Structures are given as C-alpha cells and as structure tokens.
Short mmCIF file of C-alpha atoms in Angstrom, two decimals:
data_model
loop_
_atom_site.label_atom_id
_atom_site.label_comp_id
_atom_site.label_asym_id
_atom_site.label_seq_id
_atom_site.Cartn_x
_atom_site.Cartn_y
_atom_site.Cartn_z
CA MET A 1 10.58 13.42 14.89
CA TRP A 2 11.83 16.34 13.04
CA LYS A 3 13.23 19.43 14.50
CA LEU A 4 14.66 22.90 13.26
CA ASN A 5 18.31 23.85 14.64
CA ASP A 6 18.38 27.39 14.95
CA ASN A 7 22.20 27.58 14.97
CA ARG A 8 22.84 26.26 11.55
CA GLY A 9 19.41 26.42 9.68
CA ASP A 10 19.58 23.02 9.19
CA ILE A 11 17.25 20.11 9.85
CA MET A 12 18.29 17.57 12.73
CA HIS A 13 17.09 13.73 12.84
CA ASP A 14 16.29 12.56 16.40
CA SER A 15 15.94 9.00 15.20
CA ILE A 16 19.27 7.10 14.54
CA VAL A 17 18.19 4.92 11.72
CA VAL A 18 16.67 8.25 9.79
CA SER A 19 19.92 9.84 10.31
CA LEU A 20 21.93 6.92 8.97
CA LEU A 21 19.68 6.56 6.02
CA ILE A 22 19.95 10.32 4.88
CA LYS A 23 23.76 10.48 5.33
CA ILE A 24 24.12 7.35 3.04
CA SER A 25 21.74 9.15 0.38
CA CYS A 26 23.69 12.22 0.56
CA ARG A 27 27.01 10.10 -0.12
CA LEU A 28 25.10 8.42 -3.16
CA LYS A 29 24.02 11.39 -4.71
CA GLU A 30 27.20 13.12 -4.04
CA ALA A 31 28.81 10.01 -5.68
CA TYR A 32 26.43 9.83 -8.86
CA GLU A 33 26.83 13.64 -9.42
CA TYR A 34 30.14 13.21 -10.45
CA SER A 35 30.03 9.49 -11.78
CA MET A 36 30.41 7.97 -15.16
CA LEU A 37 27.22 6.60 -15.18
CA LYS A 38 25.43 9.97 -15.12
CA LYS A 39 27.87 11.43 -17.89
CA ASN A 40 26.98 8.39 -20.29
CA LEU A 41 23.06 8.58 -19.43
CA ILE A 42 23.08 12.40 -20.47
CA LYS A 43 24.95 11.55 -24.12
CA ILE A 44 22.40 8.67 -24.24
CA VAL A 45 19.45 10.97 -23.88
CA GLU A 46 21.00 13.51 -26.20
CA VAL A 47 21.48 10.83 -28.69
CA PHE A 48 17.64 9.92 -28.44
CA LYS A 49 16.77 13.61 -28.55
CA TYR A 50 18.30 13.93 -31.81
CA LEU A 51 16.75 10.85 -33.62
CA GLY A 52 13.35 11.77 -32.35
CA LYS A 53 13.40 15.22 -33.44
CA SER A 54 11.89 14.56 -36.65
CA SER A 55 9.54 11.74 -35.67
CA TYR A 56 6.03 12.30 -36.44
CA PHE A 57 5.12 9.73 -33.79
CA LEU A 58 6.93 11.75 -31.05
CA LYS A 59 5.29 14.69 -32.04
CA VAL A 60 2.02 13.78 -31.42
CA PHE A 61 2.67 13.13 -27.70
CA VAL A 62 5.18 16.10 -27.26
CA ASP A 63 4.04 18.75 -29.32
CA GLU A 64 2.45 21.78 -28.00
CA SER A 65 -0.84 21.64 -29.90
CA ASN A 66 -0.97 17.99 -28.91
CA ALA A 67 -2.94 16.56 -31.76
CA PHE A 68 -3.58 13.48 -29.58
CA GLU A 69 -5.86 15.46 -27.26
CA GLU A 70 -7.55 17.03 -30.10
CA SER A 71 -8.23 13.79 -32.04
CA MET A 72 -11.68 12.13 -32.54
CA PHE A 73 -10.46 8.75 -30.87
CA TYR A 74 -9.67 10.57 -27.65
CA LYS A 75 -12.79 13.09 -27.61
CA ILE A 76 -14.69 9.34 -27.93
CA TYR A 77 -12.63 7.97 -25.27
CA CYS A 78 -13.28 10.83 -22.78
CA LYS A 79 -16.96 10.72 -23.49
CA THR A 80 -17.27 6.79 -22.71
CA LEU A 81 -15.48 7.50 -19.70
CA ASP A 82 -17.53 10.34 -18.58
CA PHE A 83 -20.89 8.09 -19.64
CA VAL A 84 -19.32 5.36 -17.48
CA TYR A 85 -19.02 7.39 -14.42
CA GLU A 86 -22.20 8.79 -14.65
CA MET A 87 -23.76 5.27 -14.77
CA VAL A 88 -21.76 4.28 -11.75
CA GLU A 89 -22.78 7.27 -9.80
CA LYS A 90 -26.66 6.66 -10.65
CA LEU A 91 -26.33 3.13 -9.53
CA ARG A 92 -24.24 4.00 -6.50
CA MET A 93 -27.12 6.51 -5.34
CA ILE A 94 -29.87 3.59 -6.38
CA VAL A 95 -27.97 1.10 -4.20
CA ASN A 96 -27.45 3.53 -1.04
CA LYS A 97 -31.37 4.50 -1.06
CA GLU A 98 -32.01 0.90 -1.16
CA LYS A 99 -29.58 -0.48 1.09
CA GLU A 100 -31.10 1.40 4.20
CA GLY A 101 -32.78 -0.64 6.55
CA SER A 102 -31.67 -3.73 4.76
CA VAL A 103 -30.43 -7.02 6.72
CA ILE A 104 -27.57 -7.56 4.94
CA ASP A 105 -26.49 -3.55 5.35
CA GLU A 106 -27.12 -3.95 9.33
CA MET A 107 -25.38 -7.20 9.43
CA VAL A 108 -22.18 -5.86 7.52
CA SER A 109 -22.08 -2.52 9.78
CA LYS A 110 -22.23 -4.49 12.85
CA LEU A 111 -19.43 -6.68 11.81
CA PHE A 112 -17.19 -3.55 11.07
CA LYS A 113 -18.35 -1.20 13.93
CA ASP A 114 -15.07 -0.67 15.44
CA LYS A 115 -11.82 -2.15 15.73
CA LYS A 116 -12.63 -4.65 18.27
CA GLU A 117 -15.40 -6.25 16.07
CA VAL A 118 -13.09 -6.03 12.65
CA ARG A 119 -10.63 -8.19 14.81
CA ASN A 120 -13.44 -10.67 16.16
CA THR A 121 -14.77 -10.84 12.46
CA PHE A 122 -11.17 -11.52 11.08
CA TYR A 123 -10.22 -13.83 13.85
CA LEU A 124 -13.91 -15.95 13.15
CA PHE A 125 -13.22 -15.79 9.33
CA PHE A 126 -9.89 -17.35 9.52
CA LEU A 127 -11.13 -19.90 12.35
CA PHE A 128 -13.91 -21.30 9.91
CA PHE A 129 -11.53 -21.11 6.70
CA GLY A 130 -9.09 -23.26 8.73
CA LEU A 131 -11.68 -25.55 9.72
CA THR A 132 -13.34 -25.74 6.03
CA VAL A 133 -9.37 -26.40 4.64
CA LEU A 134 -8.79 -28.95 7.08
CA THR A 135 -12.38 -31.00 6.71
CA LEU A 136 -12.09 -30.83 3.01
CA ASN A 137 -8.67 -32.18 2.84
CA LEU A 138 -9.88 -34.84 5.22
CA PHE A 139 -12.68 -35.92 3.26
CA LYS A 140 -10.93 -35.90 -0.07
CA GLY A 141 -8.16 -38.18 1.50
CA GLU A 142 -5.28 -35.56 1.32
CA ILE A 143 -3.83 -36.15 4.47
CA SER A 144 -0.46 -34.24 4.29
CA ALA A 145 1.44 -33.28 7.28
CA ARG A 146 2.00 -29.67 5.55
CA ASN A 147 -1.77 -28.97 5.00
CA ILE A 148 -2.64 -30.41 8.53
CA ILE A 149 0.09 -28.08 10.43
CA ILE A 150 -0.95 -25.01 8.19
CA SER A 151 -4.59 -25.63 8.81
CA PHE A 152 -3.91 -26.30 12.64
CA SER A 153 -1.85 -23.18 12.73
CA ILE A 154 -4.33 -21.24 11.33
CA ILE A 155 -7.01 -22.34 13.49
CA ILE A 156 -4.85 -21.93 16.76
CA VAL A 157 -3.78 -18.22 16.08
CA SER A 158 -7.91 -17.53 15.35
CA LEU A 159 -8.44 -18.95 18.77
CA ALA A 160 -6.14 -17.11 20.23
CA GLY A 161 -6.99 -14.04 18.76
CA ILE A 162 -10.44 -14.52 19.99
CA PHE A 163 -9.71 -15.64 23.25
CA ILE A 164 -6.97 -12.67 24.11
CA LYS A 165 -9.33 -10.12 22.92
CA ASN A 166 -8.19 -6.67 24.14
CA ASN A 167 -5.15 -7.78 26.09
CA TYR A 168 -2.88 -7.12 22.88
CA GLU A 169 -0.97 -4.05 24.69
CA GLU A 170 -0.24 -6.62 27.87
CA ALA A 171 1.02 -9.15 25.17
CA PHE A 172 3.20 -6.77 23.25
CA ASP A 173 4.73 -4.91 26.32
CA GLY A 174 6.08 -8.50 27.70
CA SER A 175 7.53 -9.32 24.12
CA ILE A 176 11.11 -9.37 23.87
CA VAL A 177 10.97 -8.81 19.68
CA PHE A 178 8.61 -6.11 20.13
CA LYS A 179 10.73 -4.25 22.59
CA PHE A 180 13.68 -4.86 20.07
CA ILE A 181 11.84 -3.49 17.14
CA LYS A 182 10.44 -0.68 19.18
CA ASN A 183 13.83 0.35 20.15
CA ILE A 184 14.92 0.47 16.59
CA PHE A 185 12.51 3.15 15.71
CA SER A 186 12.76 5.02 18.87
CA VAL A 187 13.33 8.72 19.33
CA ASP A 188 17.33 9.19 20.57
CA GLU A 189 16.31 12.15 23.10
CA GLY A 190 20.03 12.43 24.13
CA ARG A 191 21.15 14.72 21.21
#
C-alpha cells in the first residue's frame, strides 16, 4: 500500500482514498498552525499554568519526587493489586489443570475449532435465539408485527448461513454492493 519514491524521498500512496484523506489532514494542520484558535488555546494553557504554580494539589501529581507514589495509600493499593493478580493466576492454573479431559472443555473446543465451526456455532445460536424469542412472544400473547419480523429475519439469516456454508466467496463475487466497496479501497496501479 505504501511505496517510497526515490526521486523526492517522500511517501506516495497508491490508494486514492488514503491520498485524499492525507491531503485533507495536511491542509487542516496548516490552517490550525496560524489560526486564532491555536493562539487562544496557548494563552488559556499559560493562564492555567500560572494559576497552578502554587497549588499543592497539582504538586502531588507533577512534582519530580511525586509524593503520591511514595504515599502509604499508593503502596497499599499496589500490594492489593499484586495480591489479586497472584490469586487470579493461581486460580487460572488450577482451572487449566482440572479442565483437561472435561466434557465441557471438549465441547467448547469442538465448537470453536476453526473458522467454519465458529460460523456454524454462530448461526445455530442465532437460529435458536430467533426461535426462542418468537415462541416466548407467541406464548405471552405479545404478537406485534415488529417482533415477528425481527425474529423471522434472524431465523432466515441463520438458516441461509447454515445452508450456504462455504459458498461465501461465490456469493460475494456476484454482489454489486461488495464489488463497489472493494473498488473504493482498491489500490490505484496507474500511478
């Protein structure tokens, strides 16, 4: 995506969108450099620095010796965090040792074994989610068009994902919207 131009020593950008965004950023940076906004912000910061010179509260956080880090409260806070971290690590080691060979661990590792299984798990979850929402709404008597449409759309998308399986590349290659988005971010080879 990035190429170094040997003639001028600057970076050329192959993408039209990236080049346009960088040009806009450079123009905004130049405009800000000499703007009244920057001059006013510098004056405001100087006023706050002057007002904070004698502040004991700011000295706690800004001072070289940093009294906050040397305080008893900070030391107790750090010790507490270290203790909690050690407990979590010990608990993690115990759980990892005990989970080997467990039924739940084997089921979870099979469900998320690779991208295909993750997709299938995702679609099955949303299929049952849509069916559950639809069934609960029907039993409650809350039959509204919006709830039914949302539930059916979740069910249809899930079923489509389950039945399409690995034909995503073919579906995307035939999609006009996908081609349009792909062409926006494609590299301009003509430069």
